[in-house]
Short mmCIF file of C-alpha atoms in Angstrom, two decimals:
data_model
loop_
_atom_site.label_atom_id
_atom_site.label_comp_id
_atom_site.label_asym_id
_atom_site.label_seq_id
_atom_site.Cartn_x
_atom_site.Cartn_y
_atom_site.Cartn_z
CA UNK E 1 1.54 2.57 -14.47
CA UNK E 2 5.10 2.28 -13.27
CA UNK E 3 5.98 4.71 -10.29
CA UNK E 4 7.00 8.08 -11.42
CA UNK E 5 8.63 9.18 -8.02
CA UNK E 6 12.58 9.05 -8.28
CA UNK E 7 14.27 6.30 -6.28
CA UNK E 8 15.20 7.55 -2.61
CA UNK E 9 18.87 7.73 -2.35
CA UNK E 10 19.48 9.21 1.17
CA UNK E 11 17.78 7.92 4.55
CA UNK E 12 16.12 11.74 4.74
CA UNK E 13 14.83 11.14 1.27
CA UNK E 14 13.46 7.54 2.06
CA UNK E 15 11.73 9.06 5.41
CA UNK E 16 10.04 11.60 3.25
CA UNK E 17 8.80 8.87 0.81
CA UNK E 18 7.49 6.89 3.57
CA UNK E 19 5.55 9.70 5.16
CA UNK E 20 4.37 10.55 1.19
CA UNK E 21 3.02 7.06 1.03
CA UNK E 22 1.30 6.99 4.46
CA UNK E 23 -0.96 10.04 3.57
CA UNK E 24 -2.61 7.93 0.94
CA UNK E 25 -3.78 5.09 3.30
CA UNK E 26 -7.01 4.61 4.69
CA UNK E 27 -8.15 6.69 7.86
CA UNK E 28 -8.16 3.56 9.91
CA UNK E 29 -4.75 2.87 9.68
CA UNK E 30 -3.00 6.20 8.45
CA UNK E 31 -2.65 7.93 11.80
CA UNK E 32 -0.81 4.56 13.44
CA UNK E 33 1.43 3.96 10.41
CA UNK E 34 2.68 7.67 10.20
CA UNK E 35 3.43 7.64 13.75
CA UNK E 36 5.47 4.12 13.63
CA UNK E 37 7.33 5.69 10.47
CA UNK E 38 8.35 8.79 12.65
CA UNK E 39 9.16 6.87 15.88
CA UNK E 40 11.18 4.29 13.82
CA UNK E 41 13.12 7.07 12.09
CA UNK E 42 14.03 8.76 15.26
CA UNK E 43 15.06 5.29 17.00
CA UNK E 44 17.44 4.50 14.13
CA UNK E 45 19.02 7.65 12.96
CA UNK E 46 21.65 7.33 15.87
CA UNK E 47 22.55 3.90 14.77
CA UNK E 48 26.10 3.06 14.39
CA UNK E 49 25.26 0.91 11.35
CA UNK E 50 22.27 2.02 9.39
CA UNK E 51 22.53 -0.16 6.50
CA UNK E 52 19.88 -2.88 7.63
CA UNK E 53 17.37 -0.35 8.60
CA UNK E 54 17.54 1.47 5.59
CA UNK E 55 17.13 -1.97 3.75
CA UNK E 56 14.04 -2.72 5.89
CA UNK E 57 12.66 0.89 5.18
CA UNK E 58 12.95 0.26 1.36
CA UNK E 59 11.07 -2.89 1.87
CA UNK E 60 8.15 -1.17 3.72
CA UNK E 61 8.34 1.57 1.12
CA UNK E 62 7.26 -1.15 -1.55
CA UNK E 63 4.87 -2.47 0.81
CA UNK E 64 3.01 0.63 1.28
CA UNK E 65 2.97 1.69 -2.46
CA UNK E 66 1.48 -1.95 -3.07
CA UNK E 67 -0.97 -1.44 -0.64
CA UNK E 68 -2.10 1.97 -2.06
CA UNK E 69 -2.37 0.49 -5.45
CA UNK E 70 -5.23 -1.50 -4.19
CA UNK E 71 -3.42 -4.97 -2.92
CA UNK E 72 -6.35 -6.20 -0.45
CA UNK E 73 -4.25 -8.43 1.76
CA UNK E 74 -1.48 -5.74 2.36
CA UNK E 75 -4.14 -3.04 3.21
CA UNK E 76 -5.78 -5.59 5.55
CA UNK E 77 -2.59 -6.33 7.19
CA UNK E 78 -1.97 -2.52 7.77
CA UNK E 79 -5.61 -2.40 9.43
CA UNK E 80 -4.71 -5.34 11.60
CA UNK E 81 -1.52 -3.34 12.78
CA UNK E 82 -3.38 -0.17 13.12
CA UNK E 83 -5.99 -1.75 15.30
CA UNK E 84 -3.77 -3.93 17.56
CA UNK E 85 -4.64 -7.34 16.01
CA UNK E 86 -1.12 -8.12 15.49
CA UNK E 87 2.29 -6.17 16.05
CA UNK E 88 3.19 -3.78 18.75
CA UNK E 89 -0.27 -2.37 19.39
CA UNK E 90 -1.27 -5.84 20.10
CA UNK E 91 0.77 -5.96 23.22
CA UNK E 92 0.10 -2.32 24.20
CA UNK E 93 -3.61 -2.98 24.35
CA UNK E 94 -3.13 -6.21 25.97
CA UNK E 95 -1.22 -4.57 28.69
CA UNK E 96 -3.62 -1.98 29.12
CA UNK E 97 -7.05 -3.76 28.67
CA UNK E 98 -5.88 -6.99 30.43
CA UNK E 99 -4.20 -5.71 33.37
CA UNK E 100 -5.13 -6.17 37.07
CA UNK E 101 -6.51 -3.60 39.16
CA UNK E 102 -3.74 -2.45 41.42
CA UNK E 103 -3.83 -3.29 45.30
CA UNK E 104 -5.67 -0.94 47.18
CA UNK E 105 -3.63 -1.60 50.30
CA UNK E 106 -0.42 -3.39 51.45
CA UNK E 107 -2.49 -5.98 53.33
CA UNK E 108 -4.27 -6.96 49.99
CA UNK E 109 -1.09 -6.88 48.05
CA UNK E 110 0.19 -9.25 50.83
CA UNK E 111 -2.70 -11.77 50.28
CA UNK E 112 -1.93 -12.01 46.69
CA UNK E 113 1.98 -13.16 47.35
CA UNK E 114 1.13 -15.16 50.32
CA UNK E 115 2.05 -18.99 50.01
CA UNK E 116 0.59 -21.79 52.01
CA UNK E 117 3.35 -21.87 54.31
CA UNK E 118 2.62 -18.17 55.20
CA UNK E 119 5.85 -16.98 53.71
CA UNK E 120 5.76 -14.09 50.85
CA UNK E 121 6.98 -14.84 47.24
CA UNK E 122 8.42 -12.00 45.03
CA UNK E 123 6.30 -10.05 42.79
CA UNK E 124 6.72 -11.10 38.91
CA UNK E 125 4.88 -9.62 35.71
CA UNK E 126 1.95 -11.94 36.05
CA UNK E 127 0.72 -10.00 39.23
CA UNK E 128 0.06 -7.01 37.00
CA UNK E 129 -2.30 -9.00 34.72
CA UNK E 130 -5.79 -10.02 35.15
CA UNK E 131 -6.16 -14.06 34.83
CA UNK E 132 -9.71 -14.22 34.70
CA UNK E 133 -10.16 -11.61 31.86
CA UNK E 134 -7.29 -13.49 29.99
CA UNK E 135 -9.18 -16.86 30.64
CA UNK E 136 -12.35 -15.22 29.40
CA UNK E 137 -10.99 -13.82 26.08
CA UNK E 138 -9.00 -17.12 25.41
CA UNK E 139 -11.75 -19.34 25.77
CA UNK E 140 -13.97 -17.10 23.64
CA UNK E 141 -11.32 -16.83 21.21
CA UNK E 142 -10.92 -20.62 20.92
CA UNK E 143 -14.58 -21.09 20.05
CA UNK E 144 -14.42 -18.70 17.00
CA UNK E 145 -13.91 -20.29 13.63
CA UNK E 146 -14.40 -19.60 10.07
CA UNK E 147 -12.89 -19.69 6.51
CA UNK E 148 -10.91 -16.48 6.79
CA UNK E 149 -10.17 -16.97 10.71
CA UNK E 150 -6.49 -16.62 11.24
CA UNK E 151 -5.91 -16.09 14.94
CA UNK E 152 -6.17 -19.67 16.32
CA UNK E 153 -5.99 -20.41 20.26
CA UNK E 154 -5.02 -23.58 22.01
CA UNK E 155 -7.43 -25.81 23.08
CA UNK E 156 -6.29 -26.39 26.65
CA UNK E 157 -6.27 -22.96 28.37
CA UNK E 158 -7.09 -23.88 32.03
CA UNK E 159 -3.70 -24.29 33.60
CA UNK E 160 -5.14 -27.02 36.15
CA UNK E 161 -5.35 -29.30 32.99
CA UNK E 162 -2.01 -28.38 31.60
CA UNK E 163 0.53 -27.91 34.51
CA UNK E 164 1.50 -31.27 36.08
CA UNK E 165 1.24 -31.37 39.99
CA UNK E 166 4.17 -34.03 40.33
CA UNK E 167 7.53 -34.60 38.98
CA UNK E 168 8.92 -37.58 37.20
CA UNK E 169 9.66 -39.08 40.39
CA UNK E 170 6.09 -38.68 42.06
CA UNK E 171 7.14 -35.99 44.26
CA UNK E 172 5.21 -32.58 44.35
CA UNK E 173 6.62 -29.50 42.49
CA UNK E 174 8.30 -26.89 44.55
CA UNK E 175 6.48 -23.45 44.94
CA UNK E 176 9.18 -22.04 42.51
CA UNK E 177 8.85 -24.31 39.68
CA UNK E 178 4.96 -24.55 39.79
CA UNK E 179 4.93 -20.72 39.54
CA UNK E 180 7.67 -20.80 36.67
CA UNK E 181 5.54 -23.28 34.67
CA UNK E 182 2.41 -21.33 35.17
CA UNK E 183 3.91 -18.23 33.97
CA UNK E 184 5.31 -20.18 31.05
CA UNK E 185 1.57 -21.34 30.12
CA UNK E 186 0.40 -17.80 30.25
CA UNK E 187 3.14 -16.58 27.97
CA UNK E 188 1.90 -19.18 25.42
CA UNK E 189 -1.72 -17.97 25.57
CA UNK E 190 -0.91 -14.46 25.31
CA UNK E 191 1.27 -14.93 22.17
CA UNK E 192 -1.88 -16.37 20.41
CA UNK E 193 -4.51 -13.81 22.38
CA UNK E 194 -6.09 -11.16 20.33
CA UNK E 195 -6.48 -8.34 22.78
CA UNK E 196 -9.90 -6.70 23.25
CA UNK E 197 -10.52 -3.16 21.90
CA UNK E 198 -11.58 0.04 23.81
CA UNK E 199 -15.28 0.51 23.71
CA UNK E 200 -15.18 3.69 21.59
CA UNK E 201 -12.78 2.25 19.09
CA UNK E 202 -14.96 -0.89 18.74
CA UNK E 203 -18.13 1.09 17.94
CA UNK E 204 -16.44 3.17 15.53
CA UNK E 205 -15.41 0.02 13.75
CA UNK E 206 -18.98 -1.41 13.97
CA UNK E 207 -20.41 1.73 12.30
CA UNK E 208 -17.82 1.62 9.56
CA UNK E 209 -19.04 -2.03 8.90
CA UNK E 210 -22.54 -0.95 8.87
CA UNK E 211 -21.88 2.08 6.46
CA UNK E 212 -22.91 4.66 8.96
CA UNK E 213 -19.24 6.20 9.28
CA UNK E 214 -17.99 9.31 7.71
CA UNK E 215 -17.70 9.24 3.98
CA UNK E 216 -14.02 9.53 4.15
CA UNK E 217 -13.52 6.14 5.55
CA UNK E 218 -14.92 4.62 2.26
CA UNK E 219 -12.51 6.47 -0.25
CA UNK E 220 -9.15 6.02 -0.92
CA UNK E 221 -7.29 9.44 -1.08
CA UNK E 222 -6.48 10.49 -4.76
CA UNK E 223 -2.94 10.87 -5.47
CA UNK E 224 -1.36 14.10 -5.98
CA UNK E 225 0.27 15.09 -9.35
CA UNK E 226 3.76 14.33 -9.44
CA UNK E 227 6.19 17.04 -10.60
CA UNK E 228 7.79 16.35 -13.89
CA UNK E 229 11.87 16.50 -14.57
CA UNK E 230 12.73 18.89 -17.34
CA UNK E 231 15.39 16.14 -18.13
CA UNK E 232 14.43 13.16 -20.64
CA UNK E 233 16.53 10.89 -18.61
CA UNK E 234 14.76 8.00 -16.68
CA UNK E 235 15.87 6.37 -13.62
CA UNK E 236 14.57 3.08 -14.87
CA UNK E 237 17.41 0.81 -15.93
CA UNK E 238 16.56 -1.36 -19.00
CA UNK E 239 18.09 -4.58 -19.17
CA UNK E 240 21.00 -4.81 -21.85
CA UNK E 241 21.68 -7.76 -24.01
CA UNK E 242 24.74 -8.55 -21.68
CA UNK E 243 22.15 -9.27 -19.02
CA UNK E 244 20.28 -11.88 -21.04
CA UNK E 245 23.55 -13.74 -21.47
CA UNK E 246 25.01 -13.62 -17.97
CA UNK E 247 21.55 -13.94 -16.31
CA UNK E 248 18.42 -16.24 -16.32
CA UNK E 249 15.49 -14.80 -17.97
CA UNK E 250 13.33 -15.52 -15.16
CA UNK E 251 15.59 -13.19 -12.70
CA UNK E 252 15.45 -10.45 -15.24
CA UNK E 253 11.71 -10.49 -15.57
CA UNK E 254 10.79 -11.26 -12.02
CA UNK E 255 10.34 -7.67 -11.42
CA UNK E 256 7.58 -7.52 -13.97
CA UNK E 257 5.73 -10.62 -13.01
CA UNK E 258 1.83 -10.54 -12.06
CA UNK E 259 3.13 -11.18 -8.42
CA UNK E 260 5.72 -8.59 -8.02
CA UNK E 261 4.24 -5.96 -10.21
CA UNK E 262 2.59 -4.08 -7.43
CA UNK E 263 5.84 -3.72 -5.58
CA UNK E 264 8.23 -2.92 -8.10
CA UNK E 265 5.90 -0.64 -10.43
CA UNK E 266 7.39 -2.25 -13.36
CA UNK E 267 5.52 -2.72 -16.63
CA UNK E 268 5.82 -5.40 -19.30
CA UNK E 269 7.63 -4.47 -22.53
CA UNK E 270 5.66 -6.69 -24.35
CA UNK E 271 2.09 -5.20 -24.74
CA UNK E 272 0.49 -8.55 -24.34
CA UNK E 273 2.52 -8.93 -21.06
CA UNK E 274 1.82 -11.30 -18.28
CA UNK E 275 -1.45 -9.66 -17.22
CA UNK E 276 -2.73 -7.58 -14.38
CA UNK E 277 -1.09 -7.78 -11.13
CA UNK E 278 -2.17 -10.35 -8.61
CA UNK E 279 -4.21 -9.05 -5.48
CA UNK E 280 -5.15 -5.62 -6.85
CA UNK E 281 -8.74 -4.66 -6.62
CA UNK E 282 -10.69 -1.61 -7.30
CA UNK E 283 -11.81 -0.61 -3.76
CA UNK E 284 -15.16 0.79 -3.58
CA UNK E 285 -17.68 1.66 -0.62
CA UNK E 286 -18.76 -1.94 -1.01
CA UNK E 287 -15.47 -3.59 -1.29
CA UNK E 288 -13.86 -1.85 1.72
CA UNK E 289 -16.73 -2.66 4.05
CA UNK E 290 -17.11 -6.32 3.30
CA UNK E 291 -13.09 -7.15 2.40
CA UNK E 292 -11.41 -4.68 4.99
CA UNK E 293 -13.65 -3.58 7.74
CA UNK E 294 -15.67 -6.46 8.20
CA UNK E 295 -12.82 -8.46 8.91
CA UNK E 296 -11.16 -6.36 11.06
CA UNK E 297 -14.37 -5.89 13.33
CA UNK E 298 -14.80 -9.72 13.45
CA UNK E 299 -11.44 -10.28 14.87
CA UNK E 300 -11.92 -7.65 17.39
CA UNK E 301 -13.45 -8.51 21.13
CA UNK E 302 -15.07 -6.37 23.28
CA UNK E 303 -14.57 -7.05 27.13
CA UNK E 304 -17.76 -6.18 29.05
CA UNK E 305 -17.58 -6.47 32.89
CA UNK E 306 -20.68 -7.27 34.66
CA UNK E 307 -21.22 -4.52 37.45
CA UNK E 308 -22.76 -6.95 39.99
CA UNK E 309 -20.82 -9.99 39.68
CA UNK E 310 -17.66 -8.52 38.43
CA UNK E 311 -17.25 -11.24 35.80
CA UNK E 312 -16.29 -10.43 32.17
CA UNK E 313 -17.91 -11.48 28.95
CA UNK E 314 -16.58 -11.17 25.62
CA UNK E 315 -18.42 -9.77 22.41
CA UNK E 316 -17.15 -10.18 19.09
CA UNK E 317 -18.04 -8.12 16.02
CA UNK E 318 -20.39 -9.72 13.60
CA UNK E 319 -21.26 -8.31 10.08
CA UNK E 320 -24.60 -9.69 9.06
CA UNK E 321 -25.45 -9.21 5.40
CA UNK E 322 -29.07 -9.03 4.36
CA UNK E 323 -30.41 -11.44 2.06
CA UNK E 324 -31.15 -9.60 -1.55
CA UNK E 325 -34.55 -9.14 -2.59
CA UNK E 326 -35.75 -10.93 -5.58
CA UNK E 327 -36.78 -8.86 -8.66
CA UNK E 328 -40.17 -8.72 -10.33
CA UNK E 329 -38.83 -10.91 -13.20
CA UNK E 330 -37.64 -13.44 -10.86
CA UNK E 331 -40.90 -13.56 -8.87
CA UNK E 332 -42.70 -14.98 -11.73
CA UNK E 333 -41.03 -18.16 -11.34
CA UNK E 334 -42.47 -18.63 -7.77
CA UNK E 335 -46.15 -17.72 -8.68
CA UNK E 336 -47.31 -21.25 -9.45
CA UNK E 337 -45.77 -22.61 -6.35
#
């Protein structure tokens, strides 16, 4: 069905539309998406030129409407954003879960920044990160593979095998240059790294995959009835005969194509039409567990630290599907074997 809500014309009207669409999302991503909408509105409302931000907001409004209509890839993308697999929360999780323990004293801090010649180097951002934790997660991520795995990691992670010890003239690198190359290497690793989740959030995802979570996680909220206008005028602008003369037909019918129909909400004038929209699915309990929650959990590592050796190990979520049991009619085939 086409969208019955009037097109937002003012920024405040658009903001309300975004918040309304966020209420129909899954409980997994609803709080984060709502918080991001509110924070971005507060950041952009004082901008001198709000036009590019309004244009982006219209794009994200269509994106949310398509996800609420049942577009699997867009719902999965929103869940990745909410759980920190991609986007801003990915950087925040990496900063909190992979950070280095602060130095207990100035003497311990001086040992970290002491060079071979006894001098002290200035502190930089890499001193706040735990390199062993980053190494453990990156090596574990490079070993993960699958048909739907989209978080690839570079093969060479150990900086000793990547960073040269001499320059092109055969002279050893200076301390500053070697440090800059080391920071550049870890920046490239962190860009591809999937940060680990906290223990409670990781356990909650596992319960949702196994079907042990609350019932609200397996149901899309129903849409509330839309207030109908007393006037019979419609906001949808139908193409005139002059449009077919001055514009290509593919440009006019682009909004009602199978690919764009979930974004625009337009229906075909011809009852035969182009067919149903591409990517839309009826998301029931089983589809949500297998297509959404299991893929998010499989892309979520958990960092476990050994209390004795203080070494970190990485555990990834794995969804095991039990083999279906044969029926009595199918078992007759194997009676003589």
